[in-house]
mmCIF file with all atom_site columns, C-alpha atoms in Angstrom:
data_model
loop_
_atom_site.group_PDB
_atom_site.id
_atom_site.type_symbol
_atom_site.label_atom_id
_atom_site.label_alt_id
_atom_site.label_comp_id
_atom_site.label_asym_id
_atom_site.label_entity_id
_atom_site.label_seq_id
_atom_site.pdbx_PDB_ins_code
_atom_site.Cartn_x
_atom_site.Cartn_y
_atom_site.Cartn_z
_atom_site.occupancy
_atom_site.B_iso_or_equiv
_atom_site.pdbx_formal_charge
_atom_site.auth_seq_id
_atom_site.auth_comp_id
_atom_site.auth_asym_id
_atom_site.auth_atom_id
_atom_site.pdbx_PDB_model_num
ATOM 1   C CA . UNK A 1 1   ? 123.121 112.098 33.490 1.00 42.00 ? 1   UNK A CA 1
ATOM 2   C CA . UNK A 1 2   ? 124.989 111.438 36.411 1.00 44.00 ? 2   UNK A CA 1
ATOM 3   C CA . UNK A 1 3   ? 128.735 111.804 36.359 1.00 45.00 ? 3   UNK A CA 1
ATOM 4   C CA . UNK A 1 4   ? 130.632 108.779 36.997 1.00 44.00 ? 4   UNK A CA 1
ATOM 5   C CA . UNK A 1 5   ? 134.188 108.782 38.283 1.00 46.00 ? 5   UNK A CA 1
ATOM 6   C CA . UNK A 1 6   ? 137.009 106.687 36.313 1.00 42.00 ? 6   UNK A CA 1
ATOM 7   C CA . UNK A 1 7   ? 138.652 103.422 38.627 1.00 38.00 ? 7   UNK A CA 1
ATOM 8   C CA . UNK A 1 8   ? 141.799 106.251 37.813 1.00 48.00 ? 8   UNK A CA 1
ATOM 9   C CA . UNK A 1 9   ? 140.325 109.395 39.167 1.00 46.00 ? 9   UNK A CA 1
ATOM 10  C CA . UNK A 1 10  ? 139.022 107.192 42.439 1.00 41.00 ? 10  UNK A CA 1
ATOM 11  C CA . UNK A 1 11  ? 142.472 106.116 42.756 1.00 55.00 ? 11  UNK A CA 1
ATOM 12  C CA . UNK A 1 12  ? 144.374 109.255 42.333 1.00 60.00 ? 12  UNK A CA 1
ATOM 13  C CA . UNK A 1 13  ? 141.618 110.988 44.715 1.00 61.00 ? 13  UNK A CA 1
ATOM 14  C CA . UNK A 1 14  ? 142.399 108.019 47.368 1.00 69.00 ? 14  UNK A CA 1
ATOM 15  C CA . UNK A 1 15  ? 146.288 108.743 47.052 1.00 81.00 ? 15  UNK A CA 1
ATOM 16  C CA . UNK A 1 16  ? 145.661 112.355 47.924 1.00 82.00 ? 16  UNK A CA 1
ATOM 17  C CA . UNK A 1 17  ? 144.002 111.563 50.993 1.00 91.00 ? 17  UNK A CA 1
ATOM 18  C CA . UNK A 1 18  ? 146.327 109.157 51.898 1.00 94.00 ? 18  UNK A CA 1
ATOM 19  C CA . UNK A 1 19  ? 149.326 111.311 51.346 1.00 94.00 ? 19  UNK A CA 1
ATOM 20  C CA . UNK A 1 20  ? 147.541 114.390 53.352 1.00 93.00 ? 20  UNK A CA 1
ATOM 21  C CA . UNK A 1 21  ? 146.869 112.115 56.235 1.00 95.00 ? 21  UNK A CA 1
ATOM 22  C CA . UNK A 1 22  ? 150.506 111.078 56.195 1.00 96.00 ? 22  UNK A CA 1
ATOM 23  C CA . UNK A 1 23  ? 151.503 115.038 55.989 1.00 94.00 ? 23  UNK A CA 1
ATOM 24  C CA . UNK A 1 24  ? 149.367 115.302 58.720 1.00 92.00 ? 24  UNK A CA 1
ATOM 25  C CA . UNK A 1 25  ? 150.399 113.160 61.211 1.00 95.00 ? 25  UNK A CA 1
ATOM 26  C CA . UNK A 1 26  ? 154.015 113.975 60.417 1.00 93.00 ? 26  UNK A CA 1
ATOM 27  C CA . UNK A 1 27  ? 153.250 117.295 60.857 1.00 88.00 ? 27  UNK A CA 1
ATOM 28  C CA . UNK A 1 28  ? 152.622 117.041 64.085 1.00 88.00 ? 28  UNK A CA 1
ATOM 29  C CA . UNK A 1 29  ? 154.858 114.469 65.600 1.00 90.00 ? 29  UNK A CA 1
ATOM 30  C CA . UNK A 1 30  ? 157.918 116.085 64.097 1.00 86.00 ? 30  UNK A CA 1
ATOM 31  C CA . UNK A 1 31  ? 156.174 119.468 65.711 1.00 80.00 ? 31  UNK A CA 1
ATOM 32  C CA . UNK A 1 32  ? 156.024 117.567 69.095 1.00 82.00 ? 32  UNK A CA 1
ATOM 33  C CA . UNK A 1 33  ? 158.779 115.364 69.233 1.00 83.00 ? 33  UNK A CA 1
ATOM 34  C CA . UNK A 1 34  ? 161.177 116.908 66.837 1.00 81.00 ? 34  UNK A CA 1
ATOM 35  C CA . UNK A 1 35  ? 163.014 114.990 64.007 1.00 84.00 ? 35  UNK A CA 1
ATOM 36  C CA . UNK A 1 36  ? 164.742 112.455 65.723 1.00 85.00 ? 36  UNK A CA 1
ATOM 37  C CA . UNK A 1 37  ? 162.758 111.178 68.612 1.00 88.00 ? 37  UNK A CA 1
ATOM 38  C CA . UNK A 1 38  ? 159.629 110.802 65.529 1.00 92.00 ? 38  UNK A CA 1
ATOM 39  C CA . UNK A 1 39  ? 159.780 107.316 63.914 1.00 95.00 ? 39  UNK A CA 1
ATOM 40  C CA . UNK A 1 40  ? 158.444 105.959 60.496 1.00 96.00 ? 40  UNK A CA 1
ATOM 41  C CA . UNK A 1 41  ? 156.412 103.534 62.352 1.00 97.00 ? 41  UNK A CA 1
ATOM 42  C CA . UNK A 1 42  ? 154.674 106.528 64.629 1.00 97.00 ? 42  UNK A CA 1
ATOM 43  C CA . UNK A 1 43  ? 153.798 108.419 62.090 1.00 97.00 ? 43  UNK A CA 1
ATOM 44  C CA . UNK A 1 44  ? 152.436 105.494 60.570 1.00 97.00 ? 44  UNK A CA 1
ATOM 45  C CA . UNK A 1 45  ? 150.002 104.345 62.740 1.00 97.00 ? 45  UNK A CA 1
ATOM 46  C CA . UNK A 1 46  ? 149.111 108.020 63.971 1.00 97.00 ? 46  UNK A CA 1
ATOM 47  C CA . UNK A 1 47  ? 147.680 108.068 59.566 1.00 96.00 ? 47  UNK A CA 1
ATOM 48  C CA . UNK A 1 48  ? 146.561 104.624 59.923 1.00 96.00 ? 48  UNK A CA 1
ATOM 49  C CA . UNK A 1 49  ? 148.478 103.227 57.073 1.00 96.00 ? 49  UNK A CA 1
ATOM 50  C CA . UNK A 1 50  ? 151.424 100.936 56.815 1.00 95.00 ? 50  UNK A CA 1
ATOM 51  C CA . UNK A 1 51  ? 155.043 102.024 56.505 1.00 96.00 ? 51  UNK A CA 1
ATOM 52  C CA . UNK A 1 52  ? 156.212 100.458 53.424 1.00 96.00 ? 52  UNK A CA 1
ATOM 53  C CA . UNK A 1 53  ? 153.139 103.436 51.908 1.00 96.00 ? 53  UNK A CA 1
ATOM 54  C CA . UNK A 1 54  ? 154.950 105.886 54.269 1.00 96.00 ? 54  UNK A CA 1
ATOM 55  C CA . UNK A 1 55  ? 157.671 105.191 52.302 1.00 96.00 ? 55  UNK A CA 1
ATOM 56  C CA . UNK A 1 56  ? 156.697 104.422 49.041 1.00 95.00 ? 56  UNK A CA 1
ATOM 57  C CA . UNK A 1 57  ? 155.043 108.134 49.172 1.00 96.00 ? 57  UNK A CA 1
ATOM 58  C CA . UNK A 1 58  ? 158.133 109.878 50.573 1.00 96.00 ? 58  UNK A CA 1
ATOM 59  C CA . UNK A 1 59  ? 161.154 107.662 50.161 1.00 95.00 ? 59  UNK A CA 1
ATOM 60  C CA . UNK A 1 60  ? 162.270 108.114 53.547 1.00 94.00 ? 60  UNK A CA 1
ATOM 61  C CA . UNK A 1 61  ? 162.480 109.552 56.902 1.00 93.00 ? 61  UNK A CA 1
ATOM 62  C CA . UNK A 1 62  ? 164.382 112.572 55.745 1.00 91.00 ? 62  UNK A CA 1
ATOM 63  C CA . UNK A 1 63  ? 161.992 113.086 52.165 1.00 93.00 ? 63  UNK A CA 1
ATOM 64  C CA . UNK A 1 64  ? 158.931 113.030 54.868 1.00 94.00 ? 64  UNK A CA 1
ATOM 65  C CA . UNK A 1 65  ? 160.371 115.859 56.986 1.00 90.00 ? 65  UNK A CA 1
ATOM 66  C CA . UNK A 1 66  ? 161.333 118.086 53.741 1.00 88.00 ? 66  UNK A CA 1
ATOM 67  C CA . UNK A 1 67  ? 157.798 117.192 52.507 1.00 92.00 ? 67  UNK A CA 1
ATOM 68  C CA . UNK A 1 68  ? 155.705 118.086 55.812 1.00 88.00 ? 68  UNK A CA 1
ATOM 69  C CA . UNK A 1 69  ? 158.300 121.723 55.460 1.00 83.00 ? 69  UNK A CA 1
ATOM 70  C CA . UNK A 1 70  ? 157.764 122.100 51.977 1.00 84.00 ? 70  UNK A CA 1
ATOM 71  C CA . UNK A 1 71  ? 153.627 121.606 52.323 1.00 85.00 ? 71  UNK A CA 1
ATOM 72  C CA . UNK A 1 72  ? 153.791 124.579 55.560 1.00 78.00 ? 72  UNK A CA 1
ATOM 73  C CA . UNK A 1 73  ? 155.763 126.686 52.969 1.00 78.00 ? 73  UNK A CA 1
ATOM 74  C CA . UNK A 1 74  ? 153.013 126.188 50.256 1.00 82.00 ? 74  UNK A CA 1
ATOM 75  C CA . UNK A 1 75  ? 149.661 127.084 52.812 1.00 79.00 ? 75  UNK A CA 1
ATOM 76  C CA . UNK A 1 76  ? 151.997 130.224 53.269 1.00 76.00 ? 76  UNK A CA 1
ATOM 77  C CA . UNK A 1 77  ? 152.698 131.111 50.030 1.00 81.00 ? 77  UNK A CA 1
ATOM 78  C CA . UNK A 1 78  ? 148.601 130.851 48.905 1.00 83.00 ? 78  UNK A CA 1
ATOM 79  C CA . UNK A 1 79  ? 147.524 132.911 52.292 1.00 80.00 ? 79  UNK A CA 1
ATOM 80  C CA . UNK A 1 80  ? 150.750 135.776 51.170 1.00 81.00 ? 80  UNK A CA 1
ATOM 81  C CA . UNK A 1 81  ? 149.235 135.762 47.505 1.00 83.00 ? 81  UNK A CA 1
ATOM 82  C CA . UNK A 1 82  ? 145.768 136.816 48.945 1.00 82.00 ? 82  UNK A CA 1
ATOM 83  C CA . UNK A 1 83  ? 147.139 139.817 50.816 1.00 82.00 ? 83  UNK A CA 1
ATOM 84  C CA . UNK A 1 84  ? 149.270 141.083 47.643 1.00 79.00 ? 84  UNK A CA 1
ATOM 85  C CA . UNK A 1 85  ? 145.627 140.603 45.890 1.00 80.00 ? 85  UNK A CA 1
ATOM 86  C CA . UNK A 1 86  ? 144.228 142.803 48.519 1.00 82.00 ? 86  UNK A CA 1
ATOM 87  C CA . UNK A 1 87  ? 143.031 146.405 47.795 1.00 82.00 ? 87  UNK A CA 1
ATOM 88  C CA . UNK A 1 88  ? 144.179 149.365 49.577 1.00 85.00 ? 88  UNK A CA 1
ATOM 89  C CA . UNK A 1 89  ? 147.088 151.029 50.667 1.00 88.00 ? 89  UNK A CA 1
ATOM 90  C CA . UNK A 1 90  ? 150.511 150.170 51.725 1.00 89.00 ? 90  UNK A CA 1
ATOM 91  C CA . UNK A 1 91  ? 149.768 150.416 54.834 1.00 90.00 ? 91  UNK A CA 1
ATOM 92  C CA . UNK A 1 92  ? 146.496 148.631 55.233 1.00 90.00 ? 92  UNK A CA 1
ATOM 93  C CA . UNK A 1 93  ? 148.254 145.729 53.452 1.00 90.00 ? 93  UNK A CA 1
ATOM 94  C CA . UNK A 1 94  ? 151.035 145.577 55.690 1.00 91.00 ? 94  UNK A CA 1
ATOM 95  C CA . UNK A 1 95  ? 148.891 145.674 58.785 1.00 91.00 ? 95  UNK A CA 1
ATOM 96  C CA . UNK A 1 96  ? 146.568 142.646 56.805 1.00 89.00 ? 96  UNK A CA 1
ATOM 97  C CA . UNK A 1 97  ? 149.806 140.662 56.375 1.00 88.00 ? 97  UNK A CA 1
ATOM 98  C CA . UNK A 1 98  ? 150.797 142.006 60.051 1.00 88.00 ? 98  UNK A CA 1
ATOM 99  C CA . UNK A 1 99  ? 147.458 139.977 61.341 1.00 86.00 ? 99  UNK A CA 1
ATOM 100 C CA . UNK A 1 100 ? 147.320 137.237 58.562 1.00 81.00 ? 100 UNK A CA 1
ATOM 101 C CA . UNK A 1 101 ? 150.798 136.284 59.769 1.00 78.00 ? 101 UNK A CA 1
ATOM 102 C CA . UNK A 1 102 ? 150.028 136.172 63.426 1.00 78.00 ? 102 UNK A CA 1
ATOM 103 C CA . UNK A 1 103 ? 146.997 134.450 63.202 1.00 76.00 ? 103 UNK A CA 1
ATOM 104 C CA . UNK A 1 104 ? 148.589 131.493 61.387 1.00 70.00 ? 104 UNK A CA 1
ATOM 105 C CA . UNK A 1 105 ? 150.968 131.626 64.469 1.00 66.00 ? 105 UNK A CA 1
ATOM 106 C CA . UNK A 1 106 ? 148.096 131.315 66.636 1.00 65.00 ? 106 UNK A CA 1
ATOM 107 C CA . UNK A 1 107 ? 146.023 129.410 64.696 1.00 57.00 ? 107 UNK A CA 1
ATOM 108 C CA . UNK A 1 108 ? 148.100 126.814 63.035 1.00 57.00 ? 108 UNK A CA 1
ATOM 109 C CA . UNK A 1 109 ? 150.294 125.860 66.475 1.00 59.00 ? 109 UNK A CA 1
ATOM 110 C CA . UNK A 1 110 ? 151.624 122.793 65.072 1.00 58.00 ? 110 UNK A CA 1
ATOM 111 C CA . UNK A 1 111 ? 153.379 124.464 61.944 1.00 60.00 ? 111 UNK A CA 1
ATOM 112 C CA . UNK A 1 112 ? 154.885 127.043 63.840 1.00 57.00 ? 112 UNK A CA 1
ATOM 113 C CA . UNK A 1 113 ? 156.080 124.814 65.783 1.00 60.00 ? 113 UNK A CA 1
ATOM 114 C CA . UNK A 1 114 ? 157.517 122.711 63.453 1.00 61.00 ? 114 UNK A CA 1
ATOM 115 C CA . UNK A 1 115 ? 159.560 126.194 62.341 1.00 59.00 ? 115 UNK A CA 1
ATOM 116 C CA . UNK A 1 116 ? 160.988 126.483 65.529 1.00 55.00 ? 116 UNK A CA 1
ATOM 117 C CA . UNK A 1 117 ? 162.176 123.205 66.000 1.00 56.00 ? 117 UNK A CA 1
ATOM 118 C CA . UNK A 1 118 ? 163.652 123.319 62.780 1.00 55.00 ? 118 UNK A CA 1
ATOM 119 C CA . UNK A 1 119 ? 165.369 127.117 64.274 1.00 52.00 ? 119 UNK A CA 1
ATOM 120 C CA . UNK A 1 120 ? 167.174 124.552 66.815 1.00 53.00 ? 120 UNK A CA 1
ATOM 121 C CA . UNK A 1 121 ? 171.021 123.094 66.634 1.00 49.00 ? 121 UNK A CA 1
ATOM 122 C CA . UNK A 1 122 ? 170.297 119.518 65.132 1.00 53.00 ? 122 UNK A CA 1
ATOM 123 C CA . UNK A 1 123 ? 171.936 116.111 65.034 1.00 51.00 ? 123 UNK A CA 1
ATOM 124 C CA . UNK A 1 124 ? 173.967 115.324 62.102 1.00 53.00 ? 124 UNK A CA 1
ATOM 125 C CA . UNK A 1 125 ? 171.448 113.067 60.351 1.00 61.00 ? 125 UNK A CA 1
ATOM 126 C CA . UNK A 1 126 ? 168.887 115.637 60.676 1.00 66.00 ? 126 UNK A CA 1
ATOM 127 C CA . UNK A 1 127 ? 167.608 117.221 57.011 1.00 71.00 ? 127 UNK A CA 1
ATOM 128 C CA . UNK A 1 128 ? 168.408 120.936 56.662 1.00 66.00 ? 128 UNK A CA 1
ATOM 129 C CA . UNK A 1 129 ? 164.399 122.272 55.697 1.00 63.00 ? 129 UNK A CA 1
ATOM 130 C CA . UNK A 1 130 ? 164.899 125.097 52.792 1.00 62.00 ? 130 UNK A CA 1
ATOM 131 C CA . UNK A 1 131 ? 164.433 128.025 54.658 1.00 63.00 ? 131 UNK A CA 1
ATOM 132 C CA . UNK A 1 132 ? 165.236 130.356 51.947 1.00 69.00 ? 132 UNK A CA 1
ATOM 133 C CA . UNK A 1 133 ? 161.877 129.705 50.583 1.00 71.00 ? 133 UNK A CA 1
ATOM 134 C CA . UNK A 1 134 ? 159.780 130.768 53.986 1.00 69.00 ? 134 UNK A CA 1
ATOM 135 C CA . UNK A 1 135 ? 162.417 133.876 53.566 1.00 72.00 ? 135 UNK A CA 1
ATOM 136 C CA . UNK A 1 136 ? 161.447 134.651 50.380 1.00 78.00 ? 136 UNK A CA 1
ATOM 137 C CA . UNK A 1 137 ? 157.909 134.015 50.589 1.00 78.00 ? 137 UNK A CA 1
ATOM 138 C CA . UNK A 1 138 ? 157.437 136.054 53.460 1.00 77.00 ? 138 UNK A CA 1
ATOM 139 C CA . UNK A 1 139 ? 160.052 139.204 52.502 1.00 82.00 ? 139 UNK A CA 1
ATOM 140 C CA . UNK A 1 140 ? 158.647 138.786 48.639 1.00 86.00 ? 140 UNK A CA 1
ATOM 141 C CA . UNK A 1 141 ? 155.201 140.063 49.966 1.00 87.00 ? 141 UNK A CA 1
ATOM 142 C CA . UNK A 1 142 ? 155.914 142.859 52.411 1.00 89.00 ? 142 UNK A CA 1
ATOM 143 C CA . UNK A 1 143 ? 158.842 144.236 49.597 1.00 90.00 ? 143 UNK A CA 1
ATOM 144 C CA . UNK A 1 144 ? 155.926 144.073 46.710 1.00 90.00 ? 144 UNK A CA 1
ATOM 145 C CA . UNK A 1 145 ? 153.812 146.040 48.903 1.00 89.00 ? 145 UNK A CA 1
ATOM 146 C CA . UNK A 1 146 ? 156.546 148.608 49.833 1.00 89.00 ? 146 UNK A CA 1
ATOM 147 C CA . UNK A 1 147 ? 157.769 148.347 46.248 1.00 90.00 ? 147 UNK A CA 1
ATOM 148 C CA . UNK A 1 148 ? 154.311 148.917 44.881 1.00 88.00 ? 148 UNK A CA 1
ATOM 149 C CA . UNK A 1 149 ? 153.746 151.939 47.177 1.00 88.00 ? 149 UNK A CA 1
ATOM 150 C CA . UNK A 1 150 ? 156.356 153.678 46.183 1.00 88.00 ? 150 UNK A CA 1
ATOM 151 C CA . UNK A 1 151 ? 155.617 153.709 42.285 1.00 89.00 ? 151 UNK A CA 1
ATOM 152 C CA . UNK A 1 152 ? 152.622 154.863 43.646 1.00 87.00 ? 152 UNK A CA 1
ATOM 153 C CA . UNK A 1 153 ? 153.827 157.796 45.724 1.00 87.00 ? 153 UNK A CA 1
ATOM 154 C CA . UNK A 1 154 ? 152.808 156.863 49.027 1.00 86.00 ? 154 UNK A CA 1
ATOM 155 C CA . UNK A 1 155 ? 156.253 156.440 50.302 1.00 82.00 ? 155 UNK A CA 1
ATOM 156 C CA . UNK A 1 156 ? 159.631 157.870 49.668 1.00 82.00 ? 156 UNK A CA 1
ATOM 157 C CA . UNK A 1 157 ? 163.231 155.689 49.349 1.00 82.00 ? 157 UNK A CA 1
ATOM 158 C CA . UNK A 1 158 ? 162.941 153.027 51.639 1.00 80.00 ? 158 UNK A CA 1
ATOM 159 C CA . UNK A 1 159 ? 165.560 149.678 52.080 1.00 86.00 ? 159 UNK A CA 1
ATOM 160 C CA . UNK A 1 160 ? 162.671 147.627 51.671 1.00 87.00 ? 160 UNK A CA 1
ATOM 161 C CA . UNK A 1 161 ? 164.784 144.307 52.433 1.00 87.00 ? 161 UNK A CA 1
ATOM 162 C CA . UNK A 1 162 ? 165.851 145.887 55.756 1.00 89.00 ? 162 UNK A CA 1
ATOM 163 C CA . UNK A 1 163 ? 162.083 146.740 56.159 1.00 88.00 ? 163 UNK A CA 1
ATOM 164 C CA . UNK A 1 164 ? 161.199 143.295 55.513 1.00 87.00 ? 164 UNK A CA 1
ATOM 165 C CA . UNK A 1 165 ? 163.594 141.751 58.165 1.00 87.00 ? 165 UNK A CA 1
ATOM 166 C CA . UNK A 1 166 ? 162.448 143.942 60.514 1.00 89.00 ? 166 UNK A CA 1
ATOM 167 C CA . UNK A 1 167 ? 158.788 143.354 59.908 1.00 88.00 ? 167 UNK A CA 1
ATOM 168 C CA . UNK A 1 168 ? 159.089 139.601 60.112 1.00 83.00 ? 168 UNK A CA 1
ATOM 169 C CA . UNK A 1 169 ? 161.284 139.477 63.568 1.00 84.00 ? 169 UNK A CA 1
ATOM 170 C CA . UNK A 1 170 ? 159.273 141.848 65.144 1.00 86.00 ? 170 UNK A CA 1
ATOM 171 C CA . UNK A 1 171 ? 156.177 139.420 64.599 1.00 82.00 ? 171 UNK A CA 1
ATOM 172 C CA . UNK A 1 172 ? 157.601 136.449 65.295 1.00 78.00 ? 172 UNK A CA 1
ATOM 173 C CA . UNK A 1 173 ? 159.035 137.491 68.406 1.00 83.00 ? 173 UNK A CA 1
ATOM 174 C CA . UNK A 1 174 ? 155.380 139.372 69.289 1.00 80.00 ? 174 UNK A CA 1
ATOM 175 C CA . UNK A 1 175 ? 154.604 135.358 68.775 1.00 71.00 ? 175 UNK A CA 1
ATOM 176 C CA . UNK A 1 176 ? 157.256 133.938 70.601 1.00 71.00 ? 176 UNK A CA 1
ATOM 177 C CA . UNK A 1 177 ? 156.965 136.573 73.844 1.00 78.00 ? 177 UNK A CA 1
ATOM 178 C CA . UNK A 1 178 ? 153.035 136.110 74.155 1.00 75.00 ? 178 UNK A CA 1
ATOM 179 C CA . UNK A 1 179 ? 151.987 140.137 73.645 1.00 78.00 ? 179 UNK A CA 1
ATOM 180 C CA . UNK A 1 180 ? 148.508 140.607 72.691 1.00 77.00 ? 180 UNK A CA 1
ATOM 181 C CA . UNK A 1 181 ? 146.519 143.911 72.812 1.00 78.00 ? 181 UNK A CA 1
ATOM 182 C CA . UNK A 1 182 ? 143.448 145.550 70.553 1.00 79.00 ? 182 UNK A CA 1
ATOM 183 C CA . UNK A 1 183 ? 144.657 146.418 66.840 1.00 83.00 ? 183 UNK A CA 1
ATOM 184 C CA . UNK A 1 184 ? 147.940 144.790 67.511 1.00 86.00 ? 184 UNK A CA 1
ATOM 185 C CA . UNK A 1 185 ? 149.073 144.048 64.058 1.00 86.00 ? 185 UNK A CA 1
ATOM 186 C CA . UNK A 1 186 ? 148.105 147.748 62.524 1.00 88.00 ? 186 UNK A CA 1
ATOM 187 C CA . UNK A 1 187 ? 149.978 149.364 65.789 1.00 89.00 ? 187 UNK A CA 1
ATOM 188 C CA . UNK A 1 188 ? 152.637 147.307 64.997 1.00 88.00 ? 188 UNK A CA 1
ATOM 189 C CA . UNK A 1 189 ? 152.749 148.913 61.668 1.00 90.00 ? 189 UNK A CA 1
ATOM 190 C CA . UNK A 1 190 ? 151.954 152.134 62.668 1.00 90.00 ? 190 UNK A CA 1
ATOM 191 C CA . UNK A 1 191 ? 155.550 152.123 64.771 1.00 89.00 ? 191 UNK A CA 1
ATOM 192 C CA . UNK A 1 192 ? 157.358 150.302 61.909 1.00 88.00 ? 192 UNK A CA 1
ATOM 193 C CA . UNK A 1 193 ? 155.885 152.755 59.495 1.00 87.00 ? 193 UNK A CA 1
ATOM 194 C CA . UNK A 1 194 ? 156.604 156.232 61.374 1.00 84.00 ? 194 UNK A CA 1
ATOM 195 C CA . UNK A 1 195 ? 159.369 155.236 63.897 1.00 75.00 ? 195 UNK A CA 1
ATOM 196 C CA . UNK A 1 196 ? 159.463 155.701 67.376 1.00 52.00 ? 196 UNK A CA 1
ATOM 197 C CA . UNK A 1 197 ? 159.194 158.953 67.183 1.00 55.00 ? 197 UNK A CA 1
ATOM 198 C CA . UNK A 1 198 ? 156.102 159.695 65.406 1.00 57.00 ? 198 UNK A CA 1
ATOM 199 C CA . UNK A 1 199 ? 152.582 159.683 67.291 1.00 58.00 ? 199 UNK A CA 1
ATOM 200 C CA . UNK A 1 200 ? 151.800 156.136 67.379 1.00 51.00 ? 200 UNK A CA 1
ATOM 201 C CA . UNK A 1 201 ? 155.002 155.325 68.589 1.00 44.00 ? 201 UNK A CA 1
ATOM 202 C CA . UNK A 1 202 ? 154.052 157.404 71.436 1.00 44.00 ? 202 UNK A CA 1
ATOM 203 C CA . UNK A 1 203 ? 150.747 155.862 71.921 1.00 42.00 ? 203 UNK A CA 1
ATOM 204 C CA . UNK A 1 204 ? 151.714 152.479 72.275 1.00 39.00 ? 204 UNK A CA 1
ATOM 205 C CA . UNK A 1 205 ? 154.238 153.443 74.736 1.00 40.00 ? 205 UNK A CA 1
ATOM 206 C CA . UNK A 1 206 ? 152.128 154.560 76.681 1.00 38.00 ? 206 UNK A CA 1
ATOM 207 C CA . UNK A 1 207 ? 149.812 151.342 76.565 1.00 39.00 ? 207 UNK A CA 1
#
C-alpha cells in the first residue's frame, strides 16, 4: 500500500520549508548587511514570502535575528557532538575538532560572518545574540576531550578552561588572518599540546 500523507503532516512539512527559507535568507542579509541596514521586507522577498509570515513565524525583527543565531548555534552543536562521538585519542580529537571547526569557517562563510558582525559595537535597538551558548558549545567539547583524557591517563593536570580559550582564539584568528598550510589543524595542536618548546613547535617555526 502506498503511504499517504495527512492534509496535517503536508502542512507542518510546508511550514518547515517556509521557515528554513526565511532562516535562510536572513541568514545572509544580516551576514551582509548587518542588523540594521537588513529590513523585514528584504528578507522577505529574498524567501519569496510575504512579511506578515515573516512575522507571524518570528514575531519580529529582533525574534528573526535571535532565531537565524540560535539555528548557527544548533548546526554547531550537532557537528561538536560528532567529534566527542569520535574514536581515538585526545589528541586526534582535538586536531578533528581543530579541522571540523575551520572548515565550517571556510565552508559556511555566511555564518561566520554573521558571528563577527554580531563581535561588533551595535546600535541600541540591536538584539544582544546569546553568546554564552557558542561559548559553551564550543569549550564543552574540547574540555570533554581533555577531561576524558585525563581519566584515561593520557594527560596530566591541565586548566582545561584555559586550554579551551586558547584553542578557540587561536582558530578563529588562524580564520580571521587567512593562514593556511598542509596538516594545519593537527600542527596547530601539536604546538597547543607540547608548547613552544617541544619539537613541533620547532617545526612549524621553521615553516
Amino acid at each position: 500500500d502506498r503511504s499517504v500523507n495527512s492534509p496535517s503532516q503536508e502542512s507542518n512539512r510546508g511550514s518547515i520549508d517556509v521557515r528554513k527559507r526565511i532562516l535562510d535568507a536572513a541568514r545572509h542579509r544580516f551576514a551582509s548587511h548587518g542588523y540594521a541596514a537588513t529590513s523585514v521586507r528584504q528578507v522577505a522577498g529574498d524567501a519569496g514570502v510575504t512579511k506578515p509570515m515573516v512575522y507571524y513565524y518570528f514575531g519580529s525583527k529582533a525574534g528573526l535575528y535571535r532565531a537565524v543565531f540560535d539555528a548557527t548555534a544548533t548546526d554547531l552543536e550537532a557537528a561538536l557532538e560528532t567529534v566527542r562521538q569520535d574514536p581515538g585519542s585526545a589528541r586526534q580529537r582535538l586536531a578533528r575538532l581543530a579541522e571540523l571547526h575551520l572548515e565550517q569557517m571556510q565552508h559556511n562563510e555566511k555564518a561566520f560572518r554573521l558571528l563577527l558582525a554580531a563581535c561588533r559595537p551595535s546600535a541600541a535597538d540591536e538584539p544582544t545574540p546569546n553568546f554564552s551558548r557558542l561559548r559553551a558549545l564550543h569549550s564543552g567539547a574540547v574540555t570533554d576531550i581533555l577531561r576524558q583524557a585525563q581519566k584515561a591517563g593520557e594527560v596530566g593536570p591541565v586548566e582545561v578552561e584555559l586550554f579551551a580559550t586558547v584553542f578557540r582564539g587561536a582558530l578563529a584568528a588562524l580564520h580571521h588572518d587567512g593562514v593556511s598550510g598542509t596538516n594545519l589543524p593537527q600542527r596547530v595542536v601539536d604546538i597547543l599540546w607540547e608548547g613552544i618548546t617541544g619539537p613541533h613547535g620547532h617545526e612549524v617555526r621553521q615553516t
